[in-house]
PDB file of C-alpha atoms in Angstrom:
ATOM      1  CA  ASN A  67      99.348  97.423  77.485  1.00  0.00           C
ATOM      2  CA  ILE A  68      96.872  94.843  78.765  1.00  0.00           C
ATOM      3  CA  SER A  69      94.442  93.094  76.425  1.00  0.00           C
ATOM      4  CA  GLN A  70      90.785  93.094  77.401  1.00  0.00           C
ATOM      5  CA  HIS A  71      90.917  89.320  77.785  1.00  0.00           C
ATOM      6  CA  ASP A  72      93.887  89.494  80.164  1.00  0.00           C
ATOM      7  CA  LEU A  73      92.405  92.466  82.024  1.00  0.00           C
ATOM      8  CA  TYR A  74      89.199  90.630  82.851  1.00  0.00           C
ATOM      9  CA  GLU A  75      90.585  87.128  83.343  1.00  0.00           C
ATOM     10  CA  THR A  76      93.790  87.910  85.240  1.00  0.00           C
ATOM     11  CA  TYR A  77      93.455  91.311  86.866  1.00  0.00           C
ATOM     12  CA  LEU A  78      89.752  91.884  87.484  1.00  0.00           C
ATOM     13  CA  SER A  79      88.373  88.429  88.274  1.00  0.00           C
ATOM     14  CA  GLN A  80      89.009  88.707  92.025  1.00  0.00           C
ATOM     15  CA  TYR A  81      87.473  92.173  92.132  1.00  0.00           C
ATOM     16  CA  LYS A  82      84.398  90.908  90.335  1.00  0.00           C
ATOM     17  CA  LEU A  83      84.013  88.255  93.028  1.00  0.00           C
ATOM     18  CA  ALA A  84      84.420  90.868  95.756  1.00  0.00           C
ATOM     19  CA  PHE A  85      81.959  93.349  94.323  1.00  0.00           C
ATOM     20  CA  SER A  86      79.438  91.169  92.521  1.00  0.00           C
ATOM     21  CA  ASN A  87      79.311  88.175  94.871  1.00  0.00           C
ATOM     22  CA  VAL A  88      79.870  89.636  98.331  1.00  0.00           C
ATOM     23  CA  GLN A  89      78.913  93.268  97.686  1.00  0.00           C
ATOM     24  CA  GLY A  90      82.183  94.980  98.508  1.00  0.00           C
ATOM     25  CA  VAL A  91      81.564  98.639  99.273  1.00  0.00           C
ATOM     26  CA  GLY A  92      84.772 100.232  98.077  1.00  0.00           C
ATOM     27  CA  ALA A  93      88.392 100.040  97.027  1.00  0.00           C
ATOM     28  CA  MET A  94      91.624 102.020  96.903  1.00  0.00           C
ATOM     29  CA  CYS A  95      92.853 102.931  93.443  1.00  0.00           C
ATOM     30  CA  SER A  96      96.599 102.514  92.958  1.00  0.00           C
ATOM     31  CA  TYR A  97      99.406 104.459  91.309  1.00  0.00           C
ATOM     32  CA  ASN A  98      99.481 102.078  88.358  1.00  0.00           C
ATOM     33  CA  GLY A  99      98.235 103.023  84.938  1.00  0.00           C
ATOM     34  CA  ILE A 100      96.121 100.676  82.834  1.00  0.00           C
ATOM     35  CA  ASN A 101      96.674 101.128  79.123  1.00  0.00           C
ATOM     36  CA  GLY A 102      97.838 104.702  79.644  1.00  0.00           C
ATOM     37  CA  SER A 103      95.178 105.705  82.160  1.00  0.00           C
ATOM     38  CA  PRO A 104      96.148 105.911  85.879  1.00  0.00           C
ATOM     39  CA  SER A 105      93.831 103.940  88.143  1.00  0.00           C
ATOM     40  CA  CYS A 106      92.680 106.994  90.106  1.00  0.00           C
ATOM     41  CA  SER A 107      91.527 108.840  86.985  1.00  0.00           C
ATOM     42  CA  ASN A 108      90.302 105.832  85.058  1.00  0.00           C
ATOM     43  CA  ASP A 109      86.648 106.217  84.128  1.00  0.00           C
ATOM     44  CA  LYS A 110      86.468 102.814  82.446  1.00  0.00           C
ATOM     45  CA  LEU A 111      87.886 101.009  85.467  1.00  0.00           C
ATOM     46  CA  LEU A 112      86.137 102.876  88.282  1.00  0.00           C
ATOM     47  CA  ASN A 113      82.798 103.764  86.705  1.00  0.00           C
ATOM     48  CA  GLU A 114      82.097 101.533  83.712  1.00  0.00           C
ATOM     49  CA  ILE A 115      83.511  98.319  85.183  1.00  0.00           C
ATOM     50  CA  LEU A 116      83.427  98.549  88.980  1.00  0.00           C
ATOM     51  CA  ARG A 117      80.244 100.560  89.445  1.00  0.00           C
ATOM     52  CA  ASP A 118      78.260  99.590  86.344  1.00  0.00           C
ATOM     53  CA  GLU A 119      79.357  96.099  85.254  1.00  0.00           C
ATOM     54  CA  PHE A 120      80.012  94.807  88.775  1.00  0.00           C
ATOM     55  CA  GLY A 121      76.790  96.323  90.075  1.00  0.00           C
ATOM     56  CA  GLN A 122      78.147  98.510  92.873  1.00  0.00           C
ATOM     57  CA  SER A 123      76.956 101.946  91.780  1.00  0.00           C
ATOM     58  CA  GLU A 124      77.659 103.450  95.208  1.00  0.00           C
ATOM     59  CA  ALA A 125      81.108 101.913  95.732  1.00  0.00           C
ATOM     60  CA  HIS A 126      83.444 104.527  97.203  1.00  0.00           C
ATOM     61  CA  ILE A 127      86.961 104.880  95.823  1.00  0.00           C
ATOM     62  CA  THR A 128      89.839 106.174  97.925  1.00  0.00           C
ATOM     63  CA  THR A 129      93.017 107.257  96.172  1.00  0.00           C
ATOM     64  CA  ASP A 130      96.343 105.904  97.281  1.00  0.00           C
ATOM     65  CA  CYS A 131      98.435 108.525  99.078  1.00  0.00           C
ATOM     66  CA  GLY A 132      99.763 111.055  96.598  1.00  0.00           C
ATOM     67  CA  ALA A 133      98.062 109.461  93.582  1.00  0.00           C
ATOM     68  CA  VAL A 134      96.362 112.735  92.618  1.00  0.00           C
ATOM     69  CA  SER A 135      99.684 114.602  92.657  1.00  0.00           C
ATOM     70  CA  ASN A 136     101.123 111.844  90.479  1.00  0.00           C
ATOM     71  CA  LEU A 137      98.755 112.935  87.706  1.00  0.00           C
ATOM     72  CA  LEU A 138     101.050 115.921  87.196  1.00  0.00           C
ATOM     73  CA  GLY A 139     103.569 113.476  85.712  1.00  0.00           C
ATOM     74  CA  ASP A 140     103.469 110.710  83.116  1.00  0.00           C
ATOM     75  CA  PRO A 141     101.328 109.488  81.495  1.00  0.00           C
ATOM     76  CA  ILE A 142      98.672 112.175  82.122  1.00  0.00           C
ATOM     77  CA  ASN A 143     100.902 115.240  82.614  1.00  0.00           C
ATOM     78  CA  ALA A 144      98.063 117.352  84.016  1.00  0.00           C
ATOM     79  CA  MET A 145      98.588 121.063  83.350  1.00  0.00           C
ATOM     80  CA  ASN A 146      98.434 121.990  87.041  1.00  0.00           C
ATOM     81  CA  ASP A 147      96.976 120.967  90.422  1.00  0.00           C
ATOM     82  CA  THR A 148      93.468 122.045  89.453  1.00  0.00           C
ATOM     83  CA  TYR A 149      93.465 119.867  86.361  1.00  0.00           C
ATOM     84  CA  ALA A 150      94.869 116.904  88.307  1.00  0.00           C
ATOM     85  CA  THR A 151      92.101 117.389  90.867  1.00  0.00           C
ATOM     86  CA  SER A 152      89.448 117.456  88.150  1.00  0.00           C
ATOM     87  CA  PHE A 153      90.809 114.429  86.303  1.00  0.00           C
ATOM     88  CA  SER A 154      90.602 112.307  89.453  1.00  0.00           C
ATOM     89  CA  ILE A 155      87.190 113.299  90.806  1.00  0.00           C
ATOM     90  CA  ASN A 156      85.539 113.428  87.366  1.00  0.00           C
ATOM     91  CA  ASN A 157      86.668 109.899  86.558  1.00  0.00           C
ATOM     92  CA  GLY A 158      85.583 108.040  89.673  1.00  0.00           C
ATOM     93  CA  SER A 159      87.705 108.851  92.726  1.00  0.00           C
ATOM     94  CA  ASP A 160      85.766 109.963  95.819  1.00  0.00           C
ATOM     95  CA  ILE A 161      88.378 110.707  98.496  1.00  0.00           C
ATOM     96  CA  GLU A 162      91.913 112.048  98.130  1.00  0.00           C
ATOM     97  CA  MET A 163      94.409 110.523 100.528  1.00  0.00           C
ATOM     98  CA  GLY A 164      97.865 111.807 101.402  1.00  0.00           C
ATOM     99  CA  GLY A 165      97.466 115.193  99.770  1.00  0.00           C
ATOM    100  CA  THR A 166      95.594 118.491  99.741  1.00  0.00           C
ATOM    101  CA  LEU A 167      95.050 119.085  96.038  1.00  0.00           C
ATOM    102  CA  TRP A 168      91.304 118.562  96.337  1.00  0.00           C
ATOM    103  CA  ALA A 169      90.961 120.806  99.376  1.00  0.00           C
ATOM    104  CA  ASN A 170      92.906 123.566  97.660  1.00  0.00           C
ATOM    105  CA  ASN A 171      91.542 123.252  94.131  1.00  0.00           C
ATOM    106  CA  LEU A 172      87.961 121.935  94.007  1.00  0.00           C
ATOM    107  CA  GLU A 173      86.374 125.371  94.375  1.00  0.00           C
ATOM    108  CA  LEU A 174      88.505 126.774  91.567  1.00  0.00           C
ATOM    109  CA  ALA A 175      87.799 123.713  89.427  1.00  0.00           C
ATOM    110  CA  ILE A 176      84.065 124.406  89.746  1.00  0.00           C
ATOM    111  CA  ASN A 177      84.467 128.111  89.037  1.00  0.00           C
ATOM    112  CA  ILE A 178      86.363 127.538  85.780  1.00  0.00           C
ATOM    113  CA  GLY A 179      84.135 124.687  84.642  1.00  0.00           C
ATOM    114  CA  LEU A 180      86.482 121.727  85.065  1.00  0.00           C
ATOM    115  CA  THR A 181      84.058 119.892  87.351  1.00  0.00           C
ATOM    116  CA  SER A 182      80.667 120.471  88.954  1.00  0.00           C
ATOM    117  CA  GLU A 183      78.957 120.494  92.329  1.00  0.00           C
ATOM    118  CA  ALA A 184      76.935 117.474  91.207  1.00  0.00           C
ATOM    119  CA  VAL A 185      80.137 115.451  90.739  1.00  0.00           C
ATOM    120  CA  ILE A 186      81.386 116.508  94.171  1.00  0.00           C
ATOM    121  CA  ASP A 187      78.023 115.726  95.790  1.00  0.00           C
ATOM    122  CA  ALA A 188      78.056 112.220  94.298  1.00  0.00           C
ATOM    123  CA  ALA A 189      81.590 111.599  95.581  1.00  0.00           C
ATOM    124  CA  LEU A 190      80.644 112.907  99.021  1.00  0.00           C
ATOM    125  CA  GLU A 191      77.616 110.652  99.229  1.00  0.00           C
ATOM    126  CA  ARG A 192      79.589 107.573  98.206  1.00  0.00           C
ATOM    127  CA  GLY A 193      82.328 108.415 100.683  1.00  0.00           C
ATOM    128  CA  TYR A 194      80.011 108.926 103.643  1.00  0.00           C
ATOM    129  CA  LYS A 195      77.522 106.112 103.070  1.00  0.00           C
ATOM    130  CA  PRO A 196      79.766 103.401 104.622  1.00  0.00           C
ATOM    131  CA  HIS A 197      80.054 105.525 107.775  1.00  0.00           C
ATOM    132  CA  PHE A 198      76.283 105.664 108.135  1.00  0.00           C
ATOM    133  CA  VAL A 199      75.869 101.960 107.366  1.00  0.00           C
ATOM    134  CA  ALA A 200      78.468 101.134 110.014  1.00  0.00           C
ATOM    135  CA  GLY A 201      76.592 103.246 112.563  1.00  0.00           C
ATOM    136  CA  ARG A 202      79.294 105.825 113.089  1.00  0.00           C
ATOM    137  CA  PHE A 203      76.758 108.608 113.563  1.00  0.00           C
ATOM    138  CA  ASP A 204      74.312 106.586 115.657  1.00  0.00           C
ATOM    139  CA  ASP A 205      73.634 107.200 119.312  1.00  0.00           C
ATOM    140  CA  PRO A 206      76.607 105.681 121.201  1.00  0.00           C
ATOM    141  CA  ALA A 207      74.181 103.770 123.401  1.00  0.00           C
ATOM    142  CA  ASP A 208      72.881 101.934 120.316  1.00  0.00           C
ATOM    143  CA  SER A 209      76.220 101.184 118.664  1.00  0.00           C
ATOM    144  CA  ASP A 210      78.443  98.159 119.283  1.00  0.00           C
ATOM    145  CA  TRP A 211      81.484 100.174 118.198  1.00  0.00           C
ATOM    146  CA  TYR A 212      81.522 102.095 121.455  1.00  0.00           C
ATOM    147  CA  SER A 213      81.935  98.901 123.447  1.00  0.00           C
ATOM    148  CA  LEU A 214      85.423  98.443 121.979  1.00  0.00           C
ATOM    149  CA  GLY A 215      88.487  99.767 123.789  1.00  0.00           C
ATOM    150  CA  LEU A 216      92.250  99.869 123.539  1.00  0.00           C
ATOM    151  CA  SER A 217      92.478  96.237 124.614  1.00  0.00           C
ATOM    152  CA  ASP A 218      90.709  95.265 121.374  1.00  0.00           C
ATOM    153  CA  ILE A 219      93.447  96.823 119.227  1.00  0.00           C
ATOM    154  CA  ASN A 220      96.178  94.403 118.162  1.00  0.00           C
ATOM    155  CA  SER A 221      94.819  91.788 120.548  1.00  0.00           C
ATOM    156  CA  ASP A 222      96.045  88.197 120.550  1.00  0.00           C
ATOM    157  CA  TYR A 223      92.742  87.112 119.025  1.00  0.00           C
ATOM    158  CA  HIS A 224      93.130  89.545 116.136  1.00  0.00           C
ATOM    159  CA  LYS A 225      96.761  88.533 115.622  1.00  0.00           C
ATOM    160  CA  GLN A 226      95.594  84.950 115.263  1.00  0.00           C
ATOM    161  CA  ILE A 227      93.017  85.996 112.650  1.00  0.00           C
ATOM    162  CA  VAL A 228      95.716  87.868 110.719  1.00  0.00           C
ATOM    163  CA  HIS A 229      97.973  84.817 110.891  1.00  0.00           C
ATOM    164  CA  GLU A 230      95.256  82.495 109.629  1.00  0.00           C
ATOM    165  CA  ALA A 231      94.333  84.908 106.836  1.00  0.00           C
ATOM    166  CA  ALA A 232      97.979  85.034 105.743  1.00  0.00           C
ATOM    167  CA  LEU A 233      98.181  81.242 105.685  1.00  0.00           C
ATOM    168  CA  GLN A 234      95.020  80.959 103.623  1.00  0.00           C
ATOM    169  CA  GLY A 235      96.188  83.694 101.260  1.00  0.00           C
ATOM    170  CA  LEU A 236      99.545  82.140 100.368  1.00  0.00           C
ATOM    171  CA  VAL A 237      99.901  80.856  96.835  1.00  0.00           C
ATOM    172  CA  LEU A 238     102.497  78.190  96.073  1.00  0.00           C
ATOM    173  CA  LEU A 239     103.602  78.667  92.465  1.00  0.00           C
ATOM    174  CA  LYS A 240     105.872  75.644  92.330  1.00  0.00           C
ATOM    175  CA  ASN A 241     106.131  72.613  94.606  1.00  0.00           C
ATOM    176  CA  GLU A 242     108.884  70.596  92.970  1.00  0.00           C
ATOM    177  CA  ASN A 243     109.093  66.966  94.057  1.00  0.00           C
ATOM    178  CA  ASP A 244     106.242  67.549  96.528  1.00  0.00           C
ATOM    179  CA  LEU A 245     108.620  69.231  98.958  1.00  0.00           C
ATOM    180  CA  LEU A 246     105.746  70.879 100.811  1.00  0.00           C
ATOM    181  CA  PRO A 247     104.059  70.498 103.138  1.00  0.00           C
ATOM    182  CA  LEU A 248     106.933  69.461 105.392  1.00  0.00           C
ATOM    183  CA  PRO A 249     106.036  66.400 107.461  1.00  0.00           C
ATOM    184  CA  PHE A 250     105.297  67.082 111.108  1.00  0.00           C
ATOM    185  CA  GLY A 251     108.502  66.978 113.122  1.00  0.00           C
ATOM    186  CA  THR A 252     110.767  67.776 110.161  1.00  0.00           C
ATOM    187  CA  THR A 253     113.953  69.590 111.143  1.00  0.00           C
ATOM    188  CA  THR A 254     116.186  71.618 108.865  1.00  0.00           C
ATOM    189  CA  ASN A 255     119.276  73.710 109.323  1.00  0.00           C
ATOM    190  CA  THR A 256     118.765  76.155 106.475  1.00  0.00           C
ATOM    191  CA  PHE A 257     116.095  78.669 105.506  1.00  0.00           C
ATOM    192  CA  ASN A 258     116.562  81.070 102.618  1.00  0.00           C
ATOM    193  CA  ARG A 259     114.641  84.322 102.336  1.00  0.00           C
ATOM    194  CA  VAL A 260     115.267  85.777  98.876  1.00  0.00           C
ATOM    195  CA  GLY A 261     114.769  89.316  97.619  1.00  0.00           C
ATOM    196  CA  GLU A 262     116.120  92.845  97.775  1.00  0.00           C
ATOM    197  CA  SER A 263     114.110  93.615 100.910  1.00  0.00           C
ATOM    198  CA  THR A 264     115.395  90.595 102.826  1.00  0.00           C
ATOM    199  CA  HIS A 265     117.369  92.649 105.348  1.00  0.00           C
ATOM    200  CA  ASP A 266     115.126  95.710 105.375  1.00  0.00           C
ATOM    201  CA  GLU A 267     112.862  95.028 108.331  1.00  0.00           C
ATOM    202  CA  SER A 268     110.866  98.208 107.759  1.00  0.00           C
ATOM    203  CA  THR A 269     109.239  96.515 104.757  1.00  0.00           C
ATOM    204  CA  ASP A 270     107.808  93.792 106.985  1.00  0.00           C
ATOM    205  CA  PHE A 271     105.143  96.256 108.118  1.00  0.00           C
ATOM    206  CA  GLY A 272     104.421  97.993 104.831  1.00  0.00           C
ATOM    207  CA  ASP A 273     104.568 101.777 105.115  1.00  0.00           C
ATOM    208  CA  SER A 274     102.284 102.094 108.136  1.00  0.00           C
ATOM    209  CA  PRO A 275     104.005 103.499 111.246  1.00  0.00           C
ATOM    210  CA  PHE A 276     101.080 102.767 113.538  1.00  0.00           C
ATOM    211  CA  LEU A 277     100.779  99.027 114.065  1.00  0.00           C
ATOM    212  CA  GLN A 278     103.728  96.680 114.165  1.00  0.00           C
ATOM    213  CA  ILE A 279     102.498  93.186 114.822  1.00  0.00           C
ATOM    214  CA  ALA A 280     105.320  90.791 113.989  1.00  0.00           C
ATOM    215  CA  VAL A 281     108.824  90.595 112.587  1.00  0.00           C
ATOM    216  CA  VAL A 282     109.123  88.144 109.697  1.00  0.00           C
ATOM    217  CA  GLY A 283     112.613  88.988 108.439  1.00  0.00           C
ATOM    218  CA  PRO A 284     115.912  87.482 109.556  1.00  0.00           C
ATOM    219  CA  GLN A 285     115.411  88.875 113.051  1.00  0.00           C
ATOM    220  CA  GLY A 286     112.017  87.205 113.323  1.00  0.00           C
ATOM    221  CA  ILE A 287     113.349  83.890 112.075  1.00  0.00           C
ATOM    222  CA  ALA A 288     116.184  84.073 114.600  1.00  0.00           C
ATOM    223  CA  GLN A 289     113.755  84.889 117.409  1.00  0.00           C
ATOM    224  CA  ALA A 290     111.588  81.949 116.424  1.00  0.00           C
ATOM    225  CA  GLY A 291     114.595  79.655 116.836  1.00  0.00           C
TER     226      GLY A 291
END
């Protein structure tokens, strides 16, 4: 269990900055539960805090892949797919990813009174608004998106941006004896990469099979010399 103090100070402070200060338009809810309530069916988290307290009433929430199906297990133990569907959409999720529970159960959920068309309409509006704002449905002649091509995907320029973002996002928890930063020109014979995924190069890319930008495991270190 997480205390309210710890929840706001440790876990939600960065989201408050993203939504309240720079008007973030959405987020993906995770598999994790917060005080017994999974993120993707958490009314307090998604509606009361994110949309109401943080001032983003139209923020769209995408479930992580399979998160709705997970509601069939602990700690919710939804009775069946229709109940899992209702729990998620009624409590703040707008788009189901990695599953078909919504597609197969929303109509039944309405018919037996577990949710309503108004709830579905609100989720649909929140989910589609970013597409309209981005100009996805504009005339191609008036949209900058259509000027982009395959050469813009995974380009050297974008790789450099990713690299710089990674550098700026690193957090050094302990710098004993001011070891870092290493002085320019420092040479060393030993690097140690610690953790159970050290030799599993598939984890270097997350679980996405589409874009593989760089190898950062032992193979990448070896290639870098």
